[in-house]
Coordinates of N, CA and C and ligand atoms in Angstrom, one line a residue:
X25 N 43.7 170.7 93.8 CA 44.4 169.4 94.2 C 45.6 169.8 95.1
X26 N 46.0 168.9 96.0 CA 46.9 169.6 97.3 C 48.3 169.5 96.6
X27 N 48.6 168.5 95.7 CA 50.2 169.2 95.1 C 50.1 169.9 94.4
X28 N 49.1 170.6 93.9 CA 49.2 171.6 92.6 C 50.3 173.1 93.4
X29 N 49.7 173.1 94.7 CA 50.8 174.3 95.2 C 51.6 173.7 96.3
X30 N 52.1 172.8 96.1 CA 53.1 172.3 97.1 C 54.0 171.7 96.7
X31 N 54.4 171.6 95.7 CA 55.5 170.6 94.9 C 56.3 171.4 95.2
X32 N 57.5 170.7 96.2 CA 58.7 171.4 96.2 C 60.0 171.1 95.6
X33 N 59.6 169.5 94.5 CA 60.7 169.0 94.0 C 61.7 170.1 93.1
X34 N 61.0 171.4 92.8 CA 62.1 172.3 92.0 C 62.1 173.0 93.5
X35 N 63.0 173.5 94.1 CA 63.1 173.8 95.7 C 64.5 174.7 95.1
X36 N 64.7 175.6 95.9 CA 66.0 176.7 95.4 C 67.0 176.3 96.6
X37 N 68.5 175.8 96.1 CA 69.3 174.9 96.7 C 69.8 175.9 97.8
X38 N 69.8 176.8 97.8 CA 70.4 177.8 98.6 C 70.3 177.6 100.1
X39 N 68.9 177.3 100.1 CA 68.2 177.4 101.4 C 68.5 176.2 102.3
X40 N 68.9 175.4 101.9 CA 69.0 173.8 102.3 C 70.4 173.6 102.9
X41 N 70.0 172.6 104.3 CA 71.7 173.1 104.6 C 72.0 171.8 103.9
X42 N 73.4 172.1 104.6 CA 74.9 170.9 104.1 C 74.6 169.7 104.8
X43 N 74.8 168.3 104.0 CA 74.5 166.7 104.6 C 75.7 166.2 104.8
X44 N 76.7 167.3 104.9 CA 78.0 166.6 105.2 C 78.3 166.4 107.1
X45 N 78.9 165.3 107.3 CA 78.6 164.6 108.4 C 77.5 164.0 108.6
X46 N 76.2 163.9 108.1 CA 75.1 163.3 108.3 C 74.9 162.1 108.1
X47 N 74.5 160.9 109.0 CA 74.0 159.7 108.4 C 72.6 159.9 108.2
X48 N 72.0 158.8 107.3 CA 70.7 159.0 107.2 C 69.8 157.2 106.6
X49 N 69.0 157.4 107.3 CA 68.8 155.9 107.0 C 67.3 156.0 106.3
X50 N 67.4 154.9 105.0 CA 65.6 155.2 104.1 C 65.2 153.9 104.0
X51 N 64.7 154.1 104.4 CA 63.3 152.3 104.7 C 63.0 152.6 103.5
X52 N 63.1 151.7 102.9 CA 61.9 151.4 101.9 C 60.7 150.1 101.7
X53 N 59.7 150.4 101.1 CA 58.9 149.0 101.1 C 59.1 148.4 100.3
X54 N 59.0 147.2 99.7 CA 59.4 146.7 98.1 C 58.4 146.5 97.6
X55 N 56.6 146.3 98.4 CA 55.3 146.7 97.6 C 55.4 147.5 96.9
X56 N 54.8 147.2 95.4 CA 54.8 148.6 94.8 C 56.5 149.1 94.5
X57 N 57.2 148.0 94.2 CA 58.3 148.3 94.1 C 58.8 149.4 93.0
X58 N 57.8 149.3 91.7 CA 58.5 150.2 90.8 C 58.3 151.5 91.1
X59 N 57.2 151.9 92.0 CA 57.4 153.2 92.1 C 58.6 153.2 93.4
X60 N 58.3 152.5 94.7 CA 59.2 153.1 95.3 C 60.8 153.2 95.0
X61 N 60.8 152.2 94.5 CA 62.7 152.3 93.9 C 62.5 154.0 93.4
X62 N 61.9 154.3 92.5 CA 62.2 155.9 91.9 C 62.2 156.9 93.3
X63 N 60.9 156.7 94.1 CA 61.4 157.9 95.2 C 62.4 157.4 96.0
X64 N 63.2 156.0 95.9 CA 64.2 155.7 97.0 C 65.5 156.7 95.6
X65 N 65.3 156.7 94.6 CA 66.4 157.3 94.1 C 66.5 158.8 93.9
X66 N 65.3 159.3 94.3 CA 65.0 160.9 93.8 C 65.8 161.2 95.3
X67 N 65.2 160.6 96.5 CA 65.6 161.1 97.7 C 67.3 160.5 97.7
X68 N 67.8 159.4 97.4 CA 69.2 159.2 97.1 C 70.5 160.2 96.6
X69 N 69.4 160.2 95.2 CA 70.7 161.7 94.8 C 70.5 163.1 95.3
X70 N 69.0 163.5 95.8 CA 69.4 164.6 96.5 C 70.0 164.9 97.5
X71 N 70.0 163.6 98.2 CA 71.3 163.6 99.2 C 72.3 163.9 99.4
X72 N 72.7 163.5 98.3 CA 74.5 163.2 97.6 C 74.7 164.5 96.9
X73 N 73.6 165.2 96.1 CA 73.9 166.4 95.6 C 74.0 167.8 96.7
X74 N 73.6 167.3 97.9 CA 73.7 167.9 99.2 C 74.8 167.6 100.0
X75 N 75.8 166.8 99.9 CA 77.1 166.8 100.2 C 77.1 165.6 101.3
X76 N 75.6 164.7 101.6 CA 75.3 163.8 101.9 C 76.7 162.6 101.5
X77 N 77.8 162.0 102.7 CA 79.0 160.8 101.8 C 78.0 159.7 102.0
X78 N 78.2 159.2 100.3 CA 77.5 157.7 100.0 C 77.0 156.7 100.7
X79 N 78.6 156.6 102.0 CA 78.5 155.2 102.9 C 77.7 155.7 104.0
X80 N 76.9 156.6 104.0 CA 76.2 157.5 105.2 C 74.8 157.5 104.9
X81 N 74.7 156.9 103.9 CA 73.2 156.4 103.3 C 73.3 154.9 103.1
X82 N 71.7 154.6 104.1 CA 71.9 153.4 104.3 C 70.6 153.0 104.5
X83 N 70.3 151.9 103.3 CA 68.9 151.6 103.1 C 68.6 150.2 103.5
X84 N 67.2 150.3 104.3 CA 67.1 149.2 104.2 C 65.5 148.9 103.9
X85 N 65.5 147.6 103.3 CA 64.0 147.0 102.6 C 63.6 146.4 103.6
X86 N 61.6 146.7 103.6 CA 61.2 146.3 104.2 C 59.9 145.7 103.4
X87 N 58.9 144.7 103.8 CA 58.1 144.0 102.8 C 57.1 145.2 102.3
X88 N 56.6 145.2 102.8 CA 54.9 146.6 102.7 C 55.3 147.9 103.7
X89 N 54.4 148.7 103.3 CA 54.7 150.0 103.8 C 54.0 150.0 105.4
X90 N 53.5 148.7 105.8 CA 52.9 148.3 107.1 C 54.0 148.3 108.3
X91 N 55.1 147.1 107.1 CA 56.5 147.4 107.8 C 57.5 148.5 108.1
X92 N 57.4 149.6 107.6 CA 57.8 150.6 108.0 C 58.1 151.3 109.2
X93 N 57.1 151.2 109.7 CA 57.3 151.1 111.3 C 57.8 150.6 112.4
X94 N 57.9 149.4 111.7 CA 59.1 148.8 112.6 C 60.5 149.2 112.0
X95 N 60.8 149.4 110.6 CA 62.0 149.4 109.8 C 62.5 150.9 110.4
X96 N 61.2 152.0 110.0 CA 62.3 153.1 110.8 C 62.6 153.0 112.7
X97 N 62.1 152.2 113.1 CA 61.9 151.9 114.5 C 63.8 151.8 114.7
X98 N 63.7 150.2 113.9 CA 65.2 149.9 114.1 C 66.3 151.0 113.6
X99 N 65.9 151.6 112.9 CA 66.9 152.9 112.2 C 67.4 153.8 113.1
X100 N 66.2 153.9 113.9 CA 66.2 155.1 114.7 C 67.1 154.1 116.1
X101 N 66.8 153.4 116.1 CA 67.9 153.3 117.3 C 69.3 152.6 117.3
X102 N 69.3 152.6 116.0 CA 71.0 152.5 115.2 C 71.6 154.3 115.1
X103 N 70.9 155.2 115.7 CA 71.3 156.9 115.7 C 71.8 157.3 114.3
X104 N 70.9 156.5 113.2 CA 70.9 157.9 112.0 C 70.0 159.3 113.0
X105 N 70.8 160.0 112.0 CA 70.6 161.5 112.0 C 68.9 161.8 111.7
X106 N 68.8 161.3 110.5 CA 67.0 161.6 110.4 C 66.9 159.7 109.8
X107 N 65.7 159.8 109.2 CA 65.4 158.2 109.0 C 64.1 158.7 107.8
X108 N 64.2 158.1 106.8 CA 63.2 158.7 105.5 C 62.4 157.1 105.5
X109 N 61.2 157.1 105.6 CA 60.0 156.2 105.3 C 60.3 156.1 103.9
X110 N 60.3 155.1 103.3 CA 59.1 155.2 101.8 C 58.4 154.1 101.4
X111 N 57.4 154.5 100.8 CA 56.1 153.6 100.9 C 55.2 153.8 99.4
X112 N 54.5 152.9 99.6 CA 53.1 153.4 97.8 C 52.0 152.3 98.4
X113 N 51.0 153.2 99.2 CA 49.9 152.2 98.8 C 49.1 152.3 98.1
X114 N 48.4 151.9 97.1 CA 47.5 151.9 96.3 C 46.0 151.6 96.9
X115 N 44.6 152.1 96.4 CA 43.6 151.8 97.0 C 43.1 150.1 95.8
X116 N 42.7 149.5 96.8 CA 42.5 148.2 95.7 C 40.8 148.2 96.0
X117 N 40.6 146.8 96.1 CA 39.2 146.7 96.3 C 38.6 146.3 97.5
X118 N 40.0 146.4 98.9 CA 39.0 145.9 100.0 C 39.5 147.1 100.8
X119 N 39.1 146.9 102.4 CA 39.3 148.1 102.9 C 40.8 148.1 103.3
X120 N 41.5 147.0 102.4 CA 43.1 147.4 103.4 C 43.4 148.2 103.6
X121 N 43.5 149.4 102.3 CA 44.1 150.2 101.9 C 43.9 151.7 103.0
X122 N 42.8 151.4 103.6 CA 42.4 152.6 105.0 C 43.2 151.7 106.0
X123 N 43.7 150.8 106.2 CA 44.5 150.2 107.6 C 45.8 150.1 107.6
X124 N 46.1 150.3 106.2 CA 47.6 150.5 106.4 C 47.6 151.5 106.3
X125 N 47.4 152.7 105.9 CA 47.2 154.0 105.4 C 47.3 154.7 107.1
X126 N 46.4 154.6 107.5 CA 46.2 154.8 108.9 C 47.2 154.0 109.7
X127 N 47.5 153.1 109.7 CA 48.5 152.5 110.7 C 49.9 153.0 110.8
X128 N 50.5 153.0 108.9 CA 51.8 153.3 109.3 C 52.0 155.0 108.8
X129 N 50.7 155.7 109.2 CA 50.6 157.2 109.4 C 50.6 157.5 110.9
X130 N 50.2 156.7 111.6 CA 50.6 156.8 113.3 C 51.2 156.2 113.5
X131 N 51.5 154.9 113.2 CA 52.8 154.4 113.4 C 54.3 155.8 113.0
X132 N 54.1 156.1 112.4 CA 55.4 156.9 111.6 C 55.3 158.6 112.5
X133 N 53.9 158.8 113.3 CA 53.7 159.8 113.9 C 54.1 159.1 115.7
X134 N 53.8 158.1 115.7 CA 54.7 157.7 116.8 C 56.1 157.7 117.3
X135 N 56.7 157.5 115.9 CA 57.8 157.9 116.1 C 59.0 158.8 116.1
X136 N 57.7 159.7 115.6 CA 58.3 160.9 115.5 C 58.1 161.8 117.0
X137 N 57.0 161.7 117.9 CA 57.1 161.7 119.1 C 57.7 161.2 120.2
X138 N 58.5 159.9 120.2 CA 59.2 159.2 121.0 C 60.4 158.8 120.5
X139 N 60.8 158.8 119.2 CA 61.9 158.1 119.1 C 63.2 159.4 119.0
X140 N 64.2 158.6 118.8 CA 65.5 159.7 118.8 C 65.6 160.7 117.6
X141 N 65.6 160.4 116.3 CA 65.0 160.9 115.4 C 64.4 161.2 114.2
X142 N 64.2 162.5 113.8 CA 62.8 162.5 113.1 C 62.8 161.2 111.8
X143 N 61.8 161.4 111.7 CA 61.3 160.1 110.0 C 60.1 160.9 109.6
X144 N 60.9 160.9 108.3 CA 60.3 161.8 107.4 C 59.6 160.8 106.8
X145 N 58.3 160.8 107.0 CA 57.1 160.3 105.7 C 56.9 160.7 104.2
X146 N 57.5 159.4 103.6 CA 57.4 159.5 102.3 C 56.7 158.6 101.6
X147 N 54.9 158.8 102.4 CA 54.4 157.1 101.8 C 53.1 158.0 100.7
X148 N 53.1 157.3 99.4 CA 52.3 158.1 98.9 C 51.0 157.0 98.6
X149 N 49.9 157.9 99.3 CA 48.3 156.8 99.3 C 48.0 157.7 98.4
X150 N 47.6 156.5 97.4 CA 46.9 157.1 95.8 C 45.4 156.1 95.8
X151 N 45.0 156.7 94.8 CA 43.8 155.7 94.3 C 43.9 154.9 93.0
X152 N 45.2 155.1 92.7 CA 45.5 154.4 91.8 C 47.1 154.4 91.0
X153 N 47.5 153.4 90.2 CA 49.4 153.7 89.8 C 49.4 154.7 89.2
X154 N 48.7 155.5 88.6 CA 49.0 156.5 87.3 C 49.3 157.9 88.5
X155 N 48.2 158.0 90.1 CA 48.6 159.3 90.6 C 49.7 159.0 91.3
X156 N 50.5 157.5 91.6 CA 51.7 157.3 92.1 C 52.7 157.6 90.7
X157 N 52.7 157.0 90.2 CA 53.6 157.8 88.5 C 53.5 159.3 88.5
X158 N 52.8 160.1 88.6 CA 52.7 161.0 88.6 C 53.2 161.9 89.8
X159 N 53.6 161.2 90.7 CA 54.7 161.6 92.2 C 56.0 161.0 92.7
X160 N 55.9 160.2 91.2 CA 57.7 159.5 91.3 C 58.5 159.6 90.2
X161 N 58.1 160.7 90.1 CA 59.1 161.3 88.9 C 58.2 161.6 87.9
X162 N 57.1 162.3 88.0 CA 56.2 162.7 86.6 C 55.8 164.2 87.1
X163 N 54.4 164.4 86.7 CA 53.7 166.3 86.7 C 53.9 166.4 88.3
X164 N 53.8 165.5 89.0 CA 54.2 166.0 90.7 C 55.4 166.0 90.8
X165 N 56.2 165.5 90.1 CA 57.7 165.8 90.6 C 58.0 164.3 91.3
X166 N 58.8 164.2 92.3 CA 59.1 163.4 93.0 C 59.1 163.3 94.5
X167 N 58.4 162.5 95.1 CA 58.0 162.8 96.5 C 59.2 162.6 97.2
X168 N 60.3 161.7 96.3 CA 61.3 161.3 97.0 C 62.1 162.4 97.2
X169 N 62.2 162.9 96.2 CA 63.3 164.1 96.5 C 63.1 165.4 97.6
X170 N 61.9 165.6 97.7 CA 61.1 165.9 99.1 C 61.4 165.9 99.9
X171 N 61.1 164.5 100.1 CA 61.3 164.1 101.3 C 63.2 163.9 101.7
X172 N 63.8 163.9 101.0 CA 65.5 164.3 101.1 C 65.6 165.6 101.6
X173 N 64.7 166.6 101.3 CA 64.9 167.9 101.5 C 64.6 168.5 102.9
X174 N 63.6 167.2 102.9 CA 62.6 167.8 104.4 C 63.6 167.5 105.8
X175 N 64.5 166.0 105.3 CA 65.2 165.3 106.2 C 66.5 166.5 106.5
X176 N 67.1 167.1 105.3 CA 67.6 168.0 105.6 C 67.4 169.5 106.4
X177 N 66.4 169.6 106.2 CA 65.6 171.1 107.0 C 65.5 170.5 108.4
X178 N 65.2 168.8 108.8 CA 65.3 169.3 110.1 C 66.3 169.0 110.7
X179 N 67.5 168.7 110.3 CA 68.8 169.0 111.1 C 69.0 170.3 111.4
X180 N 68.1 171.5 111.3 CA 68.2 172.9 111.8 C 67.8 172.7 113.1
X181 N 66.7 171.7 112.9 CA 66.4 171.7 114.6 C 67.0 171.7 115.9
Ligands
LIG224 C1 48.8 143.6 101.9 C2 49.1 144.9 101.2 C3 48.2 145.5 100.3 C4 46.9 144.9 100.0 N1 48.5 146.6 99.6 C5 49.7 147.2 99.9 C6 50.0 148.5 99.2 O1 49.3 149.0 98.4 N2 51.2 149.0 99.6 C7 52.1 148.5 100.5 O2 53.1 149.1 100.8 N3 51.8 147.3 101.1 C8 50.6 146.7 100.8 N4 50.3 145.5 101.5 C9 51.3 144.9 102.3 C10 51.3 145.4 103.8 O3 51.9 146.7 103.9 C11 52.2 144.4 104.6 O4 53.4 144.2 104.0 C12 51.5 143.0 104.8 O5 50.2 143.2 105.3 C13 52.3 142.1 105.8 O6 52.3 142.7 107.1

């Protein structure tokens, strides 16, 4: 299974730089709200436990993870520092779940080629709530906090 060796939510703080000075903006979807609130808060406090100031995180909701694309669109040209997606699609019974999936995975790769800067994707496509529970704070850890980590690695850039 691909997180079984890639879970970086236990990550060794050392290596990670400092979020002080940084703004940072996190879309969130409210689909699927109960999981994403958990990775909007795993990625929240690793922020802040990264020296990330409060008023420097700055979230905003967006309806479905469809809208994301536009949500980090506008982020990105309000000049946060990085811009965190987060998303949960679940597979249901029609093909939505391959159009959004795909949409706001190029969508979100789009803007990471043109826009000012990076957006860290934090949308988790499951086939069901139990493998999304299990990536927002369960045996996978949390994708949010991750993706906090990743936004910080690339201010090295
Ligand atoms: C419509 C829809 C469906 C069926 N499933 C999901 C989902 O699992 N996760 C998610 O974030 N959003 C879903 N949506 C909503 C779309 O992302 C979008 O908000 C609507 O199609 C309106 O553009």
């Amino acid at each position: 299974m691909a997180s079984a060796n890639k879970n970086i939510s236990s990550y060794d703080d050392l290596n990670i730089p400092d979020g002080n000075d940084l703004r940072i903006a996190i879309v969130v979807a409210q689909w699927n709200q109960a999981i994403t609130n958990k990775l909007y808060i795993g990625a929240r406090e690793t922020l802040l436990k990264h020296n990330v100031v409060a008023e420097n995180i700055v979230k905003f909701n967006v309806p479905g993870s469809f809208e994301l694309i536009y949500g980090a669109s506008k982020a990105q040209a309000q000049n946060f520092d990085v811009v965190i997606a987060i998303g949960c699609i679940i597979q249901g019974e029609t093909r939505h779940f391959e159009f959004i999936s795909n949409a706001v995975t190029q969508g979100i790769k789009d803007l990471n080629l043109n826009g000012k800067s990076p957006v860290i994707f934090c949308v988790l496509t499951d086939d069901n709530i139990r493998q999304s529970q299990s990536r927002s704070g369960g045996k996978f850890g949390n994708k949010g906090v991750e993706a906090a980590i990743a936004a910080l690695k690339m201010i090295l850039l």
